[in-house]
Amino acid sequence: MPGKNATTGGRDARSLSLRTLDVLGAFGAARPRLTLSELSRASGLSLTTTHRIVADLLEWGALEEADGGYQVGLRLWEAACAAPRGLALRETALPAMEDLYEATHENVQLAVREGLEVVYVERITGRGAVRVLTKVGGRFALPATGVGLVLLAHAPREVQERVLAEPLRRWTPYTVTDPAVLRKMLADVRCAGTAHSDRQVTEDAFSVACPVRGVGGEVVAALSVVVRSDGPLTPKALTPAVQAAGRSISRALGWEPARPAGGGRLLGAG
């Protein structure tokens, strides 16, 4: 547990800030409300330390009391909204995402990379869209999803090697778990400008994803559409629309594709 990794004589040697983050990190989609005892166990801190930290968090507004336990407070949500890769990116991307949704009426997702995981910052979905396991603010492993493949393909080499060196989780019989196959897939993503994830997370869905670029051309996010694997829409049919939306968001972020000296086709688009 986090609070027991750095102790001296049975005492937690880490700063109060890190222990406070351990308490906040105990909350998640599967654990939105926790009691003091549950927070203590999840953070690895003593009940006394947990109680003191929770009291401070309640006073500041980072936590709220709820049904005999605690949940994340609005003050913390307000602070999180200031993250440039969260709210600002979401607001810039939403017009193009809404256009893509109107064209497909399927799940449209925007994600960024945080370490070795995907973090979803926005999602638009319709009532009849295929079920997905992701949610806004949720995390997922990089290799299996379309947005994850894009983000991993454009991540620093050391990040790619760390992912390839770890056991790859199998979500369905179609999930790629062979590092050599995944390495080739990442090369194909960089070459084609898009990623296809076919039934790798659920057996009834596939996704088409493309990069979203920042001012300097670096990949700052990934955009995808997730549709039914047995539906009328195919990866080939979806790719132009996804790429166009990705370019639209990239331009809104300040990216300008390079042009060859003599004019002609844009370089780096998609």
PDB file of C-alpha atoms in Angstrom:
ATOM      1  CA  MET A   1       0.000   0.000   0.000  1.00  0.00           C
ATOM      2  CA  PRO A   2       1.234   3.534  -0.751  1.00  0.00           C
ATOM      3  CA  GLY A   3       1.719   4.700   2.803  1.00  0.00           C
ATOM      4  CA  LYS A   4       3.961   1.760   3.723  1.00  0.00           C
ATOM      5  CA  ASN A   5       6.514   2.029   0.947  1.00  0.00           C
ATOM      6  CA  ALA A   6       8.769   4.598   2.572  1.00  0.00           C
ATOM      7  CA  THR A   7       8.851   4.158   6.306  1.00  0.00           C
ATOM      8  CA  THR A   8      11.451   4.659   8.999  1.00  0.00           C
ATOM      9  CA  GLY A   9      11.002   2.691  12.194  1.00  0.00           C
ATOM     10  CA  GLY A  10       7.352   2.089  11.375  1.00  0.00           C
ATOM     11  CA  ARG A  11       6.738   5.775  10.613  1.00  0.00           C
ATOM     12  CA  ASP A  12       5.886   7.123   7.173  1.00  0.00           C
ATOM     13  CA  ALA A  13       8.898   9.163   6.071  1.00  0.00           C
ATOM     14  CA  ARG A  14       7.191  10.848   3.135  1.00  0.00           C
ATOM     15  CA  SER A  15       5.891  14.419   3.121  1.00  0.00           C
ATOM     16  CA  LEU A  16       2.400  15.306   4.235  1.00  0.00           C
ATOM     17  CA  SER A  17       1.644  16.395   0.655  1.00  0.00           C
ATOM     18  CA  LEU A  18       2.356  12.906  -0.695  1.00  0.00           C
ATOM     19  CA  ARG A  19       0.282  11.280   2.017  1.00  0.00           C
ATOM     20  CA  THR A  20      -2.575  13.667   1.239  1.00  0.00           C
ATOM     21  CA  LEU A  21      -2.376  12.661  -2.427  1.00  0.00           C
ATOM     22  CA  ASP A  22      -2.525   9.004  -1.344  1.00  0.00           C
ATOM     23  CA  VAL A  23      -5.843   9.736   0.353  1.00  0.00           C
ATOM     24  CA  LEU A  24      -7.239  11.517  -2.708  1.00  0.00           C
ATOM     25  CA  GLY A  25      -5.898   8.750  -4.943  1.00  0.00           C
ATOM     26  CA  ALA A  26      -7.978   6.190  -3.058  1.00  0.00           C
ATOM     27  CA  PHE A  27     -11.103   7.449  -4.837  1.00  0.00           C
ATOM     28  CA  GLY A  28     -11.998   6.157  -8.275  1.00  0.00           C
ATOM     29  CA  ALA A  29     -14.834   5.187 -10.571  1.00  0.00           C
ATOM     30  CA  ALA A  30     -15.377   1.963  -8.629  1.00  0.00           C
ATOM     31  CA  ARG A  31     -14.935   3.730  -5.268  1.00  0.00           C
ATOM     32  CA  PRO A  32     -16.642   7.139  -5.448  1.00  0.00           C
ATOM     33  CA  ARG A  33     -17.556   7.104  -1.744  1.00  0.00           C
ATOM     34  CA  LEU A  34     -15.299   5.795   1.042  1.00  0.00           C
ATOM     35  CA  THR A  35     -15.422   5.658   4.836  1.00  0.00           C
ATOM     36  CA  LEU A  36     -12.511   6.751   7.017  1.00  0.00           C
ATOM     37  CA  SER A  37     -11.491   3.116   7.571  1.00  0.00           C
ATOM     38  CA  GLU A  38     -11.619   2.398   3.845  1.00  0.00           C
ATOM     39  CA  LEU A  39      -9.513   5.480   3.120  1.00  0.00           C
ATOM     40  CA  SER A  40      -7.000   4.352   5.708  1.00  0.00           C
ATOM     41  CA  ARG A  41      -6.704   0.890   4.181  1.00  0.00           C
ATOM     42  CA  ALA A  42      -6.592   2.129   0.583  1.00  0.00           C
ATOM     43  CA  SER A  43      -3.942   4.780   1.276  1.00  0.00           C
ATOM     44  CA  GLY A  44      -1.886   2.621   3.629  1.00  0.00           C
ATOM     45  CA  LEU A  45      -1.980   5.293   6.322  1.00  0.00           C
ATOM     46  CA  SER A  46      -2.928   4.988   9.969  1.00  0.00           C
ATOM     47  CA  LEU A  47      -6.421   5.964  11.037  1.00  0.00           C
ATOM     48  CA  THR A  48      -5.022   8.916  13.011  1.00  0.00           C
ATOM     49  CA  THR A  49      -3.083  10.281  10.044  1.00  0.00           C
ATOM     50  CA  THR A  50      -5.997   9.658   7.678  1.00  0.00           C
ATOM     51  CA  HIS A  51      -8.406  11.447  10.014  1.00  0.00           C
ATOM     52  CA  ARG A  52      -6.131  14.491  10.220  1.00  0.00           C
ATOM     53  CA  ILE A  53      -5.713  14.657   6.430  1.00  0.00           C
ATOM     54  CA  VAL A  54      -9.426  14.167   5.782  1.00  0.00           C
ATOM     55  CA  ALA A  55     -10.235  17.012   8.193  1.00  0.00           C
ATOM     56  CA  ASP A  56      -7.941  19.352   6.250  1.00  0.00           C
ATOM     57  CA  LEU A  57      -9.396  18.237   2.912  1.00  0.00           C
ATOM     58  CA  LEU A  58     -12.933  18.785   4.176  1.00  0.00           C
ATOM     59  CA  GLU A  59     -12.081  22.278   5.374  1.00  0.00           C
ATOM     60  CA  TRP A  60     -10.546  23.198   1.981  1.00  0.00           C
ATOM     61  CA  GLY A  61     -13.389  21.606   0.012  1.00  0.00           C
ATOM     62  CA  ALA A  62     -11.441  18.827  -1.673  1.00  0.00           C
ATOM     63  CA  LEU A  63     -13.683  16.276   0.073  1.00  0.00           C
ATOM     64  CA  GLU A  64     -17.331  16.315   1.088  1.00  0.00           C
ATOM     65  CA  GLU A  65     -19.221  14.204   3.620  1.00  0.00           C
ATOM     66  CA  ALA A  66     -21.729  11.831   2.061  1.00  0.00           C
ATOM     67  CA  ASP A  67     -23.848   9.040   3.591  1.00  0.00           C
ATOM     68  CA  GLY A  68     -21.485   8.286   6.451  1.00  0.00           C
ATOM     69  CA  GLY A  69     -18.407   8.504   4.230  1.00  0.00           C
ATOM     70  CA  TYR A  70     -16.580  10.919   1.983  1.00  0.00           C
ATOM     71  CA  GLN A  71     -16.544  11.798  -1.690  1.00  0.00           C
ATOM     72  CA  VAL A  72     -14.481  14.132  -3.868  1.00  0.00           C
ATOM     73  CA  GLY A  73     -15.570  17.745  -3.411  1.00  0.00           C
ATOM     74  CA  LEU A  74     -16.396  20.400  -5.969  1.00  0.00           C
ATOM     75  CA  ARG A  75     -13.387  22.516  -4.976  1.00  0.00           C
ATOM     76  CA  LEU A  76     -11.072  19.774  -6.213  1.00  0.00           C
ATOM     77  CA  TRP A  77     -13.081  19.466  -9.439  1.00  0.00           C
ATOM     78  CA  GLU A  78     -12.740  23.223  -9.966  1.00  0.00           C
ATOM     79  CA  ALA A  79      -8.974  22.966  -9.564  1.00  0.00           C
ATOM     80  CA  ALA A  80      -8.789  20.011 -11.955  1.00  0.00           C
ATOM     81  CA  CYS A  81     -10.690  21.979 -14.602  1.00  0.00           C
ATOM     82  CA  ALA A  82      -7.736  24.352 -14.821  1.00  0.00           C
ATOM     83  CA  ALA A  83      -5.540  21.587 -16.266  1.00  0.00           C
ATOM     84  CA  PRO A  84      -4.589  22.636 -19.841  1.00  0.00           C
ATOM     85  CA  ARG A  85      -4.849  19.051 -21.080  1.00  0.00           C
ATOM     86  CA  GLY A  86      -8.325  18.746 -19.595  1.00  0.00           C
ATOM     87  CA  LEU A  87     -10.916  21.477 -19.843  1.00  0.00           C
ATOM     88  CA  ALA A  88      -9.042  23.745 -22.302  1.00  0.00           C
ATOM     89  CA  LEU A  89      -8.378  20.867 -24.697  1.00  0.00           C
ATOM     90  CA  ARG A  90     -11.952  19.637 -24.324  1.00  0.00           C
ATOM     91  CA  GLU A  91     -13.459  23.040 -25.103  1.00  0.00           C
ATOM     92  CA  THR A  92     -11.259  23.433 -28.179  1.00  0.00           C
ATOM     93  CA  ALA A  93     -12.072  19.952 -29.443  1.00  0.00           C
ATOM     94  CA  LEU A  94     -15.826  19.859 -28.782  1.00  0.00           C
ATOM     95  CA  PRO A  95     -17.025  21.582 -32.003  1.00  0.00           C
ATOM     96  CA  ALA A  96     -15.151  19.102 -34.215  1.00  0.00           C
ATOM     97  CA  MET A  97     -16.197  16.205 -31.972  1.00  0.00           C
ATOM     98  CA  GLU A  98     -19.829  17.244 -32.246  1.00  0.00           C
ATOM     99  CA  ASP A  99     -19.537  17.419 -36.045  1.00  0.00           C
ATOM    100  CA  LEU A 100     -17.998  13.936 -36.083  1.00  0.00           C
ATOM    101  CA  TYR A 101     -20.790  12.645 -33.863  1.00  0.00           C
ATOM    102  CA  GLU A 102     -23.466  14.155 -36.120  1.00  0.00           C
ATOM    103  CA  ALA A 103     -21.848  12.398 -39.083  1.00  0.00           C
ATOM    104  CA  THR A 104     -21.718   8.990 -37.372  1.00  0.00           C
ATOM    105  CA  HIS A 105     -24.035   8.996 -34.300  1.00  0.00           C
ATOM    106  CA  GLU A 106     -21.435   6.768 -32.661  1.00  0.00           C
ATOM    107  CA  ASN A 107     -19.062   7.136 -29.698  1.00  0.00           C
ATOM    108  CA  VAL A 108     -16.570   9.959 -30.221  1.00  0.00           C
ATOM    109  CA  GLN A 109     -13.691  10.039 -27.730  1.00  0.00           C
ATOM    110  CA  LEU A 110     -10.804  12.375 -26.925  1.00  0.00           C
ATOM    111  CA  ALA A 111      -7.897  11.162 -24.823  1.00  0.00           C
ATOM    112  CA  VAL A 112      -4.409  12.090 -23.659  1.00  0.00           C
ATOM    113  CA  ARG A 113      -1.511   9.999 -22.371  1.00  0.00           C
ATOM    114  CA  GLU A 114      -0.572  10.079 -18.702  1.00  0.00           C
ATOM    115  CA  GLY A 115       2.441   7.867 -18.059  1.00  0.00           C
ATOM    116  CA  LEU A 116       1.598   4.385 -19.340  1.00  0.00           C
ATOM    117  CA  GLU A 117      -2.156   4.971 -19.434  1.00  0.00           C
ATOM    118  CA  VAL A 118      -4.822   6.698 -21.495  1.00  0.00           C
ATOM    119  CA  VAL A 119      -6.929   9.346 -19.747  1.00  0.00           C
ATOM    120  CA  TYR A 120     -10.239  10.213 -21.422  1.00  0.00           C
ATOM    121  CA  VAL A 121     -11.005  13.939 -21.297  1.00  0.00           C
ATOM    122  CA  GLU A 122     -14.245  13.941 -23.310  1.00  0.00           C
ATOM    123  CA  ARG A 123     -16.739  11.546 -24.864  1.00  0.00           C
ATOM    124  CA  ILE A 124     -19.921  12.024 -26.875  1.00  0.00           C
ATOM    125  CA  THR A 125     -22.232   9.056 -27.212  1.00  0.00           C
ATOM    126  CA  GLY A 126     -25.701   8.337 -28.516  1.00  0.00           C
ATOM    127  CA  ARG A 127     -28.453   6.171 -27.074  1.00  0.00           C
ATOM    128  CA  GLY A 128     -27.970   3.501 -29.724  1.00  0.00           C
ATOM    129  CA  ALA A 129     -24.164   3.575 -29.765  1.00  0.00           C
ATOM    130  CA  VAL A 130     -22.202   0.459 -28.900  1.00  0.00           C
ATOM    131  CA  ARG A 131     -21.310   0.021 -25.242  1.00  0.00           C
ATOM    132  CA  VAL A 132     -17.792   1.070 -24.256  1.00  0.00           C
ATOM    133  CA  LEU A 133     -15.819   0.525 -21.055  1.00  0.00           C
ATOM    134  CA  THR A 134     -14.378   4.028 -20.964  1.00  0.00           C
ATOM    135  CA  LYS A 135     -15.664   7.156 -19.223  1.00  0.00           C
ATOM    136  CA  VAL A 136     -14.613  10.789 -18.971  1.00  0.00           C
ATOM    137  CA  GLY A 137     -11.840  11.072 -16.405  1.00  0.00           C
ATOM    138  CA  GLY A 138     -11.246   7.324 -16.572  1.00  0.00           C
ATOM    139  CA  ARG A 139      -7.986   5.574 -17.363  1.00  0.00           C
ATOM    140  CA  PHE A 140      -7.201   2.642 -19.592  1.00  0.00           C
ATOM    141  CA  ALA A 141      -4.168   0.692 -20.743  1.00  0.00           C
ATOM    142  CA  LEU A 142      -2.483   2.135 -23.830  1.00  0.00           C
ATOM    143  CA  PRO A 143      -2.054  -0.840 -26.197  1.00  0.00           C
ATOM    144  CA  ALA A 144      -5.618  -2.117 -26.695  1.00  0.00           C
ATOM    145  CA  THR A 145      -7.568   1.016 -27.639  1.00  0.00           C
ATOM    146  CA  GLY A 146      -7.455   3.077 -30.820  1.00  0.00           C
ATOM    147  CA  VAL A 147      -6.568   6.302 -29.005  1.00  0.00           C
ATOM    148  CA  GLY A 148      -4.019   4.397 -26.937  1.00  0.00           C
ATOM    149  CA  LEU A 149      -2.317   3.002 -30.029  1.00  0.00           C
ATOM    150  CA  VAL A 150      -2.025   6.520 -31.479  1.00  0.00           C
ATOM    151  CA  LEU A 151      -0.639   7.964 -28.250  1.00  0.00           C
ATOM    152  CA  LEU A 152       1.769   5.068 -27.764  1.00  0.00           C
ATOM    153  CA  ALA A 153       2.971   5.209 -31.365  1.00  0.00           C
ATOM    154  CA  HIS A 154       3.930   8.863 -30.887  1.00  0.00           C
ATOM    155  CA  ALA A 155       5.233   8.533 -27.317  1.00  0.00           C
ATOM    156  CA  PRO A 156       8.943   8.735 -26.477  1.00  0.00           C
ATOM    157  CA  ARG A 157      10.861   5.558 -27.242  1.00  0.00           C
ATOM    158  CA  GLU A 158      11.436   4.802 -23.563  1.00  0.00           C
ATOM    159  CA  VAL A 159       7.664   4.823 -22.950  1.00  0.00           C
ATOM    160  CA  GLN A 160       7.105   2.411 -25.828  1.00  0.00           C
ATOM    161  CA  GLU A 161       9.797   0.066 -24.573  1.00  0.00           C
ATOM    162  CA  ARG A 162       8.350   0.061 -21.047  1.00  0.00           C
ATOM    163  CA  VAL A 163       4.917  -0.905 -22.388  1.00  0.00           C
ATOM    164  CA  LEU A 164       6.359  -3.570 -24.680  1.00  0.00           C
ATOM    165  CA  ALA A 165       8.407  -5.038 -21.812  1.00  0.00           C
ATOM    166  CA  GLU A 166       5.372  -5.540 -19.563  1.00  0.00           C
ATOM    167  CA  PRO A 167       2.827  -8.366 -19.839  1.00  0.00           C
ATOM    168  CA  LEU A 168       0.043  -7.179 -22.146  1.00  0.00           C
ATOM    169  CA  ARG A 169      -3.449  -7.714 -20.732  1.00  0.00           C
ATOM    170  CA  ARG A 170      -5.855  -9.760 -22.841  1.00  0.00           C
ATOM    171  CA  TRP A 171      -9.360  -8.266 -22.869  1.00  0.00           C
ATOM    172  CA  THR A 172     -10.826 -10.437 -25.640  1.00  0.00           C
ATOM    173  CA  PRO A 173      -9.565 -13.250 -27.897  1.00  0.00           C
ATOM    174  CA  TYR A 174      -8.647 -10.485 -30.384  1.00  0.00           C
ATOM    175  CA  THR A 175      -6.453  -8.456 -28.029  1.00  0.00           C
ATOM    176  CA  VAL A 176      -2.873  -8.182 -29.274  1.00  0.00           C
ATOM    177  CA  THR A 177      -0.539  -9.492 -26.575  1.00  0.00           C
ATOM    178  CA  ASP A 178       2.540 -10.271 -28.694  1.00  0.00           C
ATOM    179  CA  PRO A 179       5.102  -7.434 -28.276  1.00  0.00           C
ATOM    180  CA  ALA A 180       6.500  -8.031 -31.778  1.00  0.00           C
ATOM    181  CA  VAL A 181       3.049  -7.694 -33.339  1.00  0.00           C
ATOM    182  CA  LEU A 182       2.325  -4.585 -31.277  1.00  0.00           C
ATOM    183  CA  ARG A 183       5.648  -3.023 -32.304  1.00  0.00           C
ATOM    184  CA  LYS A 184       4.714  -3.469 -35.971  1.00  0.00           C
ATOM    185  CA  MET A 185       1.247  -2.027 -35.318  1.00  0.00           C
ATOM    186  CA  LEU A 186       2.812   1.102 -33.821  1.00  0.00           C
ATOM    187  CA  ALA A 187       5.026   1.530 -36.879  1.00  0.00           C
ATOM    188  CA  ASP A 188       1.966   1.164 -39.108  1.00  0.00           C
ATOM    189  CA  VAL A 189       0.129   3.834 -37.061  1.00  0.00           C
ATOM    190  CA  ARG A 190       2.987   6.291 -37.543  1.00  0.00           C
ATOM    191  CA  CYS A 191       3.051   5.543 -41.260  1.00  0.00           C
ATOM    192  CA  ALA A 192      -0.696   5.607 -41.923  1.00  0.00           C
ATOM    193  CA  GLY A 193      -1.616   8.421 -39.536  1.00  0.00           C
ATOM    194  CA  THR A 194      -4.477   6.396 -38.061  1.00  0.00           C
ATOM    195  CA  ALA A 195      -4.976   3.428 -35.748  1.00  0.00           C
ATOM    196  CA  HIS A 196      -7.566   0.657 -35.933  1.00  0.00           C
ATOM    197  CA  SER A 197      -8.413  -1.364 -32.837  1.00  0.00           C
ATOM    198  CA  ASP A 198     -10.584  -4.284 -33.878  1.00  0.00           C
ATOM    199  CA  ARG A 199     -12.521  -5.980 -31.042  1.00  0.00           C
ATOM    200  CA  GLN A 200      -9.514  -5.677 -28.734  1.00  0.00           C
ATOM    201  CA  VAL A 201     -11.424  -4.321 -25.720  1.00  0.00           C
ATOM    202  CA  THR A 202     -14.927  -5.711 -26.317  1.00  0.00           C
ATOM    203  CA  GLU A 203     -15.892  -8.263 -28.947  1.00  0.00           C
ATOM    204  CA  ASP A 204     -18.644  -6.108 -30.413  1.00  0.00           C
ATOM    205  CA  ALA A 205     -16.702  -2.922 -31.192  1.00  0.00           C
ATOM    206  CA  PHE A 206     -13.823  -1.496 -33.178  1.00  0.00           C
ATOM    207  CA  SER A 207     -12.367   1.997 -33.216  1.00  0.00           C
ATOM    208  CA  VAL A 208     -10.621   4.299 -35.670  1.00  0.00           C
ATOM    209  CA  ALA A 209      -8.314   6.901 -34.120  1.00  0.00           C
ATOM    210  CA  CYS A 210      -5.983   9.664 -35.245  1.00  0.00           C
ATOM    211  CA  PRO A 211      -3.557  12.116 -33.625  1.00  0.00           C
ATOM    212  CA  VAL A 212      -4.348  15.621 -32.424  1.00  0.00           C
ATOM    213  CA  ARG A 213      -1.315  17.884 -32.758  1.00  0.00           C
ATOM    214  CA  GLY A 214      -0.167  20.935 -30.851  1.00  0.00           C
ATOM    215  CA  VAL A 215       1.463  24.127 -32.117  1.00  0.00           C
ATOM    216  CA  GLY A 216       4.809  22.481 -32.799  1.00  0.00           C
ATOM    217  CA  GLY A 217       3.317  19.420 -34.485  1.00  0.00           C
ATOM    218  CA  GLU A 218       3.719  17.207 -31.413  1.00  0.00           C
ATOM    219  CA  VAL A 219       0.911  14.742 -30.688  1.00  0.00           C
ATOM    220  CA  VAL A 220      -0.919  16.090 -27.647  1.00  0.00           C
ATOM    221  CA  ALA A 221      -4.065  13.949 -27.784  1.00  0.00           C
ATOM    222  CA  ALA A 222      -5.902  11.331 -29.816  1.00  0.00           C
ATOM    223  CA  LEU A 223      -9.416  11.302 -31.249  1.00  0.00           C
ATOM    224  CA  SER A 224     -11.463   8.206 -32.052  1.00  0.00           C
ATOM    225  CA  VAL A 225     -14.827   6.877 -33.150  1.00  0.00           C
ATOM    226  CA  VAL A 226     -15.979   3.560 -31.657  1.00  0.00           C
ATOM    227  CA  VAL A 227     -18.630   1.613 -33.600  1.00  0.00           C
ATOM    228  CA  ARG A 228     -20.192  -1.829 -33.702  1.00  0.00           C
ATOM    229  CA  SER A 229     -17.961  -4.429 -35.279  1.00  0.00           C
ATOM    230  CA  ASP A 230     -20.906  -5.954 -37.160  1.00  0.00           C
ATOM    231  CA  GLY A 231     -22.463  -2.624 -38.175  1.00  0.00           C
ATOM    232  CA  PRO A 232     -22.530  -0.895 -41.576  1.00  0.00           C
ATOM    233  CA  LEU A 233     -19.629   1.461 -40.854  1.00  0.00           C
ATOM    234  CA  THR A 234     -16.156   0.202 -41.782  1.00  0.00           C
ATOM    235  CA  PRO A 235     -12.696   1.500 -40.828  1.00  0.00           C
ATOM    236  CA  LYS A 236     -12.131   2.584 -44.434  1.00  0.00           C
ATOM    237  CA  ALA A 237     -15.362   4.573 -44.467  1.00  0.00           C
ATOM    238  CA  LEU A 238     -14.697   6.200 -41.085  1.00  0.00           C
ATOM    239  CA  THR A 239     -11.038   7.131 -41.556  1.00  0.00           C
ATOM    240  CA  PRO A 240     -11.493  10.321 -43.675  1.00  0.00           C
ATOM    241  CA  ALA A 241     -14.017  11.787 -41.228  1.00  0.00           C
ATOM    242  CA  VAL A 242     -11.874  10.996 -38.187  1.00  0.00           C
ATOM    243  CA  GLN A 243      -8.768  12.448 -39.820  1.00  0.00           C
ATOM    244  CA  ALA A 244     -10.631  15.603 -40.857  1.00  0.00           C
ATOM    245  CA  ALA A 245     -11.877  16.111 -37.299  1.00  0.00           C
ATOM    246  CA  GLY A 246      -8.376  15.505 -35.927  1.00  0.00           C
ATOM    247  CA  ARG A 247      -6.921  18.103 -38.290  1.00  0.00           C
ATOM    248  CA  SER A 248      -9.660  20.572 -37.356  1.00  0.00           C
ATOM    249  CA  ILE A 249      -8.871  20.254 -33.642  1.00  0.00           C
ATOM    250  CA  SER A 250      -5.137  20.469 -34.329  1.00  0.00           C
ATOM    251  CA  ARG A 251      -5.570  23.709 -36.284  1.00  0.00           C
ATOM    252  CA  ALA A 252      -7.730  25.132 -33.490  1.00  0.00           C
ATOM    253  CA  LEU A 253      -4.832  24.374 -31.135  1.00  0.00           C
ATOM    254  CA  GLY A 254      -2.464  26.337 -33.388  1.00  0.00           C
ATOM    255  CA  TRP A 255      -0.949  23.592 -35.540  1.00  0.00           C
ATOM    256  CA  GLU A 256      -0.101  24.507 -39.113  1.00  0.00           C
ATOM    257  CA  PRO A 257       0.842  21.607 -41.414  1.00  0.00           C
ATOM    258  CA  ALA A 258       4.100  22.102 -43.301  1.00  0.00           C
ATOM    259  CA  ARG A 259       3.885  22.699 -47.030  1.00  0.00           C
ATOM    260  CA  PRO A 260       6.466  21.509 -49.559  1.00  0.00           C
ATOM    261  CA  ALA A 261       8.456  24.336 -51.150  1.00  0.00           C
ATOM    262  CA  GLY A 262       6.761  23.905 -54.536  1.00  0.00           C
ATOM    263  CA  GLY A 263       3.249  23.570 -53.119  1.00  0.00           C
ATOM    264  CA  GLY A 264       1.220  20.385 -53.328  1.00  0.00           C
ATOM    265  CA  ARG A 265       0.066  17.902 -50.741  1.00  0.00           C
ATOM    266  CA  LEU A 266       0.260  18.840 -47.075  1.00  0.00           C
ATOM    267  CA  LEU A 267       2.815  16.972 -45.018  1.00  0.00           C
ATOM    268  CA  GLY A 268       2.026  15.554 -41.616  1.00  0.00           C
ATOM    269  CA  ALA A 269      -1.740  15.841 -42.006  1.00  0.00           C
ATOM    270  CA  GLY A 270      -3.618  13.172 -40.089  1.00  0.00           C
TER     271      GLY A 270
END
